[in-house]
Tab-separated table of C-alpha atoms in Angstrom:
chain	number	residue	atom	x	y	z
A	1	ALA	CA	-0.405	12.289	-66.648
A	2	GLN	CA	-1.547	10.286	-63.821
A	3	THR	CA	-4.909	10.790	-62.167
A	4	VAL	CA	-6.406	9.671	-58.743
A	5	THR	CA	-10.212	9.402	-58.154
A	6	GLN	CA	-11.880	9.118	-54.953
A	7	SER	CA	-15.669	8.789	-55.651
A	8	GLN	CA	-16.932	8.965	-52.113
A	9	PRO	CA	-16.839	12.612	-50.844
A	10	GLU	CA	-18.192	11.621	-47.497
A	11	MET	CA	-18.343	8.282	-45.280
A	12	SER	CA	-19.659	7.578	-41.858
A	13	VAL	CA	-19.064	4.399	-39.840
A	14	GLN	CA	-20.285	3.287	-36.335
A	15	GLU	CA	-17.377	3.274	-33.660
A	16	ALA	CA	-15.778	-0.104	-33.665
A	17	GLU	CA	-17.111	-0.994	-36.993
A	18	THR	CA	-15.218	-1.430	-40.376
A	19	VAL	CA	-15.153	0.932	-43.265
A	20	THR	CA	-13.658	0.897	-46.790
A	21	LEU	CA	-12.462	3.946	-48.615
A	22	SER	CA	-12.208	3.658	-52.384
A	23	CYS	CA	-9.769	4.991	-54.810
A	24	THR	CA	-9.042	4.455	-58.461
A	25	TYR	CA	-6.137	5.876	-60.441
A	26	ASP	CA	-4.940	5.933	-64.091
A	27	THR	CA	-1.415	5.515	-65.264
A	28	SER	CA	0.542	4.155	-68.012
A	29	GLU	CA	3.443	3.328	-65.700
A	30	SER	CA	4.180	-0.245	-64.363
A	31	ASP	CA	6.037	0.704	-61.245
A	32	TYR	CA	4.885	3.408	-58.868
A	33	TYR	CA	3.749	3.888	-55.306
A	34	LEU	CA	0.539	4.568	-53.785
A	35	PHE	CA	-0.415	6.175	-50.389
A	36	TRP	CA	-3.239	6.865	-48.286
A	37	TYR	CA	-2.921	10.194	-46.133
A	38	LYS	CA	-5.060	11.278	-43.350
A	39	GLN	CA	-5.552	15.181	-42.821
A	40	PRO	CA	-7.364	16.075	-39.395
A	41	PRO	CA	-8.580	19.504	-38.903
A	42	SER	CA	-5.115	20.548	-37.901
A	43	ARG	CA	-4.217	20.286	-41.590
A	44	GLN	CA	-1.147	18.231	-41.192
A	45	MET	CA	-1.003	15.443	-43.498
A	46	ILE	CA	-0.183	11.895	-42.068
A	47	LEU	CA	0.932	9.024	-43.860
A	48	VAL	CA	-1.240	6.135	-43.033
A	49	ILE	CA	-0.162	3.435	-45.345
A	50	ARG	CA	1.929	2.757	-48.510
A	51	GLN	CA	1.939	0.154	-51.331
A	52	GLU	CA	4.745	-0.357	-53.950
A	53	ALA	CA	3.136	-1.449	-56.984
A	54	TYR	CA	5.494	-4.304	-57.649
A	55	LYS	CA	4.571	-6.048	-54.396
A	56	GLN	CA	1.440	-8.433	-54.644
A	57	GLN	CA	1.146	-8.502	-50.860
A	58	ASN	CA	-1.373	-6.002	-49.532
A	59	ALA	CA	0.028	-3.509	-46.963
A	60	THR	CA	-1.166	-3.468	-43.534
A	61	GLU	CA	-0.392	-1.067	-40.652
A	62	ASN	CA	-2.279	-2.366	-37.565
A	63	ARG	CA	-6.042	-1.542	-37.884
A	64	PHE	CA	-5.433	-0.195	-41.529
A	65	SER	CA	-5.012	-2.521	-44.611
A	66	VAL	CA	-5.393	-1.989	-48.311
A	67	ASN	CA	-6.913	-3.872	-51.158
A	68	PHE	CA	-4.661	-3.485	-54.055
A	69	GLN	CA	-5.900	-4.644	-57.456
A	70	LYS	CA	-3.295	-3.484	-59.916
A	71	ALA	CA	-4.999	-4.700	-63.084
A	72	ALA	CA	-8.101	-2.749	-62.028
A	73	LYS	CA	-6.156	0.236	-60.832
A	74	SER	CA	-7.831	0.170	-57.674
A	75	PHE	CA	-6.524	0.761	-54.212
A	76	SER	CA	-9.088	0.971	-51.297
A	77	LEU	CA	-8.310	1.556	-47.647
A	78	LYS	CA	-10.125	-0.747	-44.901
A	79	ILE	CA	-10.140	0.660	-41.379
A	80	SER	CA	-10.984	-1.813	-38.768
A	81	ASP	CA	-12.355	-1.417	-35.325
A	82	SER	CA	-12.916	2.349	-36.286
A	83	GLN	CA	-12.074	4.898	-33.433
A	84	LEU	CA	-13.200	8.445	-32.676
A	85	GLY	CA	-9.721	9.483	-33.620
A	86	ASP	CA	-9.902	8.130	-37.102
A	87	ALA	CA	-12.273	10.855	-38.008
A	88	ALA	CA	-10.610	13.072	-40.640
A	89	MET	CA	-10.091	13.634	-44.396
A	90	TYR	CA	-8.576	10.637	-46.115
A	91	PHE	CA	-6.567	11.207	-49.360
A	92	CYS	CA	-5.360	8.633	-51.789
A	93	ALA	CA	-2.145	9.541	-53.629
A	94	TYR	CA	0.149	8.326	-56.443
A	95	ARG	CA	3.683	8.594	-56.876
A	96	SER	CA	5.727	7.570	-60.026
A	97	PHE	CA	8.543	5.127	-59.375
A	98	LEU	CA	10.699	6.715	-62.052
A	99	ASN	CA	11.087	10.004	-60.241
A	100	PHE	CA	13.223	8.790	-57.519
A	101	GLY	CA	14.172	11.717	-55.100
A	102	ASN	CA	11.258	13.844	-56.309
A	103	GLU	CA	8.176	12.870	-54.190
A	104	LYS	CA	5.724	14.549	-56.387
A	105	LEU	CA	2.406	12.999	-55.190
A	106	THR	CA	-0.807	13.330	-57.204
A	107	PHE	CA	-3.721	13.339	-54.844
A	108	GLY	CA	-7.271	12.517	-55.099
A	109	THR	CA	-10.123	14.910	-53.769
A	110	GLY	CA	-10.482	13.287	-50.613
A	111	THR	CA	-13.083	11.182	-48.691
A	112	ARG	CA	-14.459	12.898	-45.284
A	113	LEU	CA	-14.695	10.040	-42.805
A	114	THR	CA	-17.038	10.564	-39.735
A	115	ILE	CA	-17.035	8.237	-36.744
A	116	ILE	CA	-20.568	7.873	-35.149
A	117	PRO	CA	-20.046	7.100	-31.232
B	1	GLY	CA	13.052	20.830	-34.981
B	2	ALA	CA	10.883	18.119	-34.218
B	3	GLY	CA	8.577	18.573	-37.066
B	4	VAL	CA	8.063	20.797	-40.271
B	5	SER	CA	7.187	24.270	-39.143
B	6	GLN	CA	5.120	26.794	-41.353
B	7	SER	CA	4.501	30.456	-40.646
B	8	PRO	CA	2.265	32.246	-40.592
B	9	ARG	CA	-0.692	29.661	-40.014
B	10	TYR	CA	-3.214	32.261	-41.262
B	11	LYS	CA	-2.771	35.278	-43.634
B	12	VAL	CA	-5.319	37.640	-44.758
B	13	ALA	CA	-4.148	39.783	-47.773
B	14	LYS	CA	-5.998	42.304	-49.961
B	15	ARG	CA	-5.980	41.652	-53.498
B	16	GLY	CA	-2.644	42.987	-55.210
B	17	GLN	CA	-0.677	42.548	-52.026
B	18	ASP	CA	2.373	40.406	-51.859
B	19	VAL	CA	2.855	37.689	-49.384
B	20	ALA	CA	5.518	35.473	-48.186
B	21	LEU	CA	5.023	31.828	-46.439
B	22	ARG	CA	7.968	30.420	-44.619
B	23	CYS	CA	8.839	26.743	-44.251
B	24	ASP	CA	11.133	25.283	-41.623
B	25	PRO	CA	11.855	21.683	-42.561
B	26	ILE	CA	13.037	18.927	-40.344
B	27	SER	CA	16.673	19.375	-39.564
B	28	GLY	CA	18.886	17.484	-42.058
B	29	HIS	CA	15.978	17.027	-44.461
B	30	VAL	CA	17.424	17.363	-48.136
B	31	SER	CA	14.150	17.516	-50.255
B	32	LEU	CA	11.565	20.068	-49.587
B	33	PHE	CA	8.133	20.365	-51.510
B	34	TRP	CA	5.423	23.084	-51.690
B	35	TYR	CA	1.959	21.919	-52.247
B	36	GLN	CA	-1.296	24.141	-52.790
B	37	GLN	CA	-4.556	22.676	-51.252
B	38	ALA	CA	-7.869	24.619	-52.389
B	39	LEU	CA	-10.861	24.454	-50.321
B	40	GLY	CA	-12.371	20.887	-50.579
B	41	GLN	CA	-9.538	19.510	-52.894
B	42	GLY	CA	-6.529	17.421	-52.534
B	43	PRO	CA	-3.311	19.124	-52.543
B	44	GLU	CA	-1.665	19.986	-55.789
B	45	PHE	CA	2.256	20.172	-56.411
B	46	LEU	CA	3.976	23.376	-56.686
B	47	THR	CA	7.577	23.074	-56.626
B	48	TYR	CA	10.473	20.871	-55.345
B	49	PHE	CA	13.919	21.489	-54.013
B	50	GLN	CA	16.809	19.245	-53.320
B	51	ASN	CA	19.044	21.337	-50.758
B	52	GLU	CA	19.304	24.737	-52.459
B	53	ALA	CA	18.397	23.530	-56.040
B	54	GLN	CA	14.939	23.956	-57.319
B	55	LEU	CA	14.685	21.055	-59.392
B	56	ASP	CA	11.028	21.199	-60.487
B	57	LYS	CA	8.667	24.204	-60.548
B	58	SER	CA	6.399	22.871	-63.087
B	59	GLY	CA	3.354	23.305	-60.767
B	60	LEU	CA	3.706	26.969	-59.963
B	61	PRO	CA	0.480	28.401	-61.455
B	62	SER	CA	1.809	31.700	-62.717
B	63	ASP	CA	4.989	33.773	-62.658
B	64	ARG	CA	3.470	35.701	-59.778
B	65	PHE	CA	4.504	32.646	-57.427
B	66	PHE	CA	8.250	32.356	-56.709
B	67	ALA	CA	9.699	29.949	-54.206
B	68	GLU	CA	13.569	30.002	-52.773
B	69	ARG	CA	15.695	27.932	-50.433
B	70	PRO	CA	19.003	29.809	-50.479
B	71	GLU	CA	20.804	27.877	-47.899
B	72	GLY	CA	19.183	24.574	-48.370
B	73	SER	CA	17.243	24.539	-45.153
B	74	VAL	CA	14.272	27.231	-44.637
B	75	SER	CA	12.204	27.888	-47.680
B	76	THR	CA	9.920	30.812	-48.779
B	77	LEU	CA	6.965	30.820	-51.020
B	78	LYS	CA	6.338	34.368	-52.245
B	79	ILE	CA	3.173	35.342	-54.049
B	80	GLN	CA	3.042	38.875	-55.891
B	81	ARG	CA	-0.022	40.837	-56.509
B	82	THR	CA	-2.367	38.251	-54.989
B	83	GLN	CA	-5.533	37.349	-56.552
B	84	GLN	CA	-8.718	35.880	-54.953
B	85	GLU	CA	-8.132	32.604	-56.692
B	86	ASP	CA	-4.735	32.312	-54.896
B	87	SER	CA	-6.806	31.824	-51.674
B	88	ALA	CA	-5.846	28.181	-50.214
B	89	VAL	CA	-3.810	26.373	-47.842
B	90	TYR	CA	-0.027	26.079	-48.775
B	91	LEU	CA	1.409	22.775	-47.456
B	92	CYS	CA	5.044	22.357	-47.085
B	93	ALA	CA	6.760	18.774	-46.779
B	94	SER	CA	10.183	17.478	-46.293
B	95	ARG	CA	11.984	14.344	-46.828
B	96	GLY	CA	15.086	12.798	-45.592
B	97	THR	CA	17.528	10.470	-47.383
B	98	GLY	CA	16.577	6.918	-48.281
B	99	LYS	CA	14.669	5.227	-50.949
B	100	THR	CA	11.425	4.973	-49.280
B	101	GLY	CA	11.784	8.084	-47.149
B	102	GLU	CA	8.421	9.250	-45.824
B	103	LEU	CA	7.233	12.780	-46.536
B	104	PHE	CA	6.471	14.862	-43.393
B	105	PHE	CA	3.995	17.700	-43.947
B	106	GLY	CA	3.642	20.911	-41.917
B	107	GLU	CA	0.248	22.116	-40.702
B	108	GLY	CA	0.077	24.672	-43.650
B	109	SER	CA	-0.744	28.407	-44.103
B	110	ARG	CA	-4.034	29.481	-44.847
B	111	LEU	CA	-3.873	32.358	-47.212
B	112	THR	CA	-7.252	34.384	-47.720
B	113	VAL	CA	-7.335	36.962	-50.439
B	114	LEU	CA	-10.007	39.593	-50.191
């Protein structure tokens, strides 16, 4: 079974600065997807960024980028130019490539990000 | 609808009561998922539907949990004889067709069992 570990329960960053959230995972599969989701107080999970394991290039979405290290099974999220609206819980998640159609996600325990004005 | 809608947003039940949680997925979305999120934890998979077929129910914690989607749209998660450990946020998500289709989550139903 796959596991996802987020070792930082809480992080804080000054507004406009850069912060990196860590995630490691364990799997015996060679093909899979990795995700970062944001969960604000409204509880709705919002997809931030997605990475396919077979792609060597790190995914980027505007101010959000990942550092994907497949051999190390590491998948960190970098948020540049942090904004007050970025404050939320952030969850790292794994999905097997084999289960096409069944988007069963395995989530980490989350990192609470606070933005300091 | 515009997004995934869940009701009720909050439910308080006495231990032993039955509860039903409703999920209205995005119109036309074939796949529907239920997750359970305990306080301070990440969501955990409960069950998955493709249209009206329940293809995976491996995450349901006990036979007190039952989910259905009879017409392939609205889904109901039912918990019988609720216990305190059932207290959690229950998240519903739906997905359209396409290989990399994004999962869209609702705002969840927070269940508190007293």
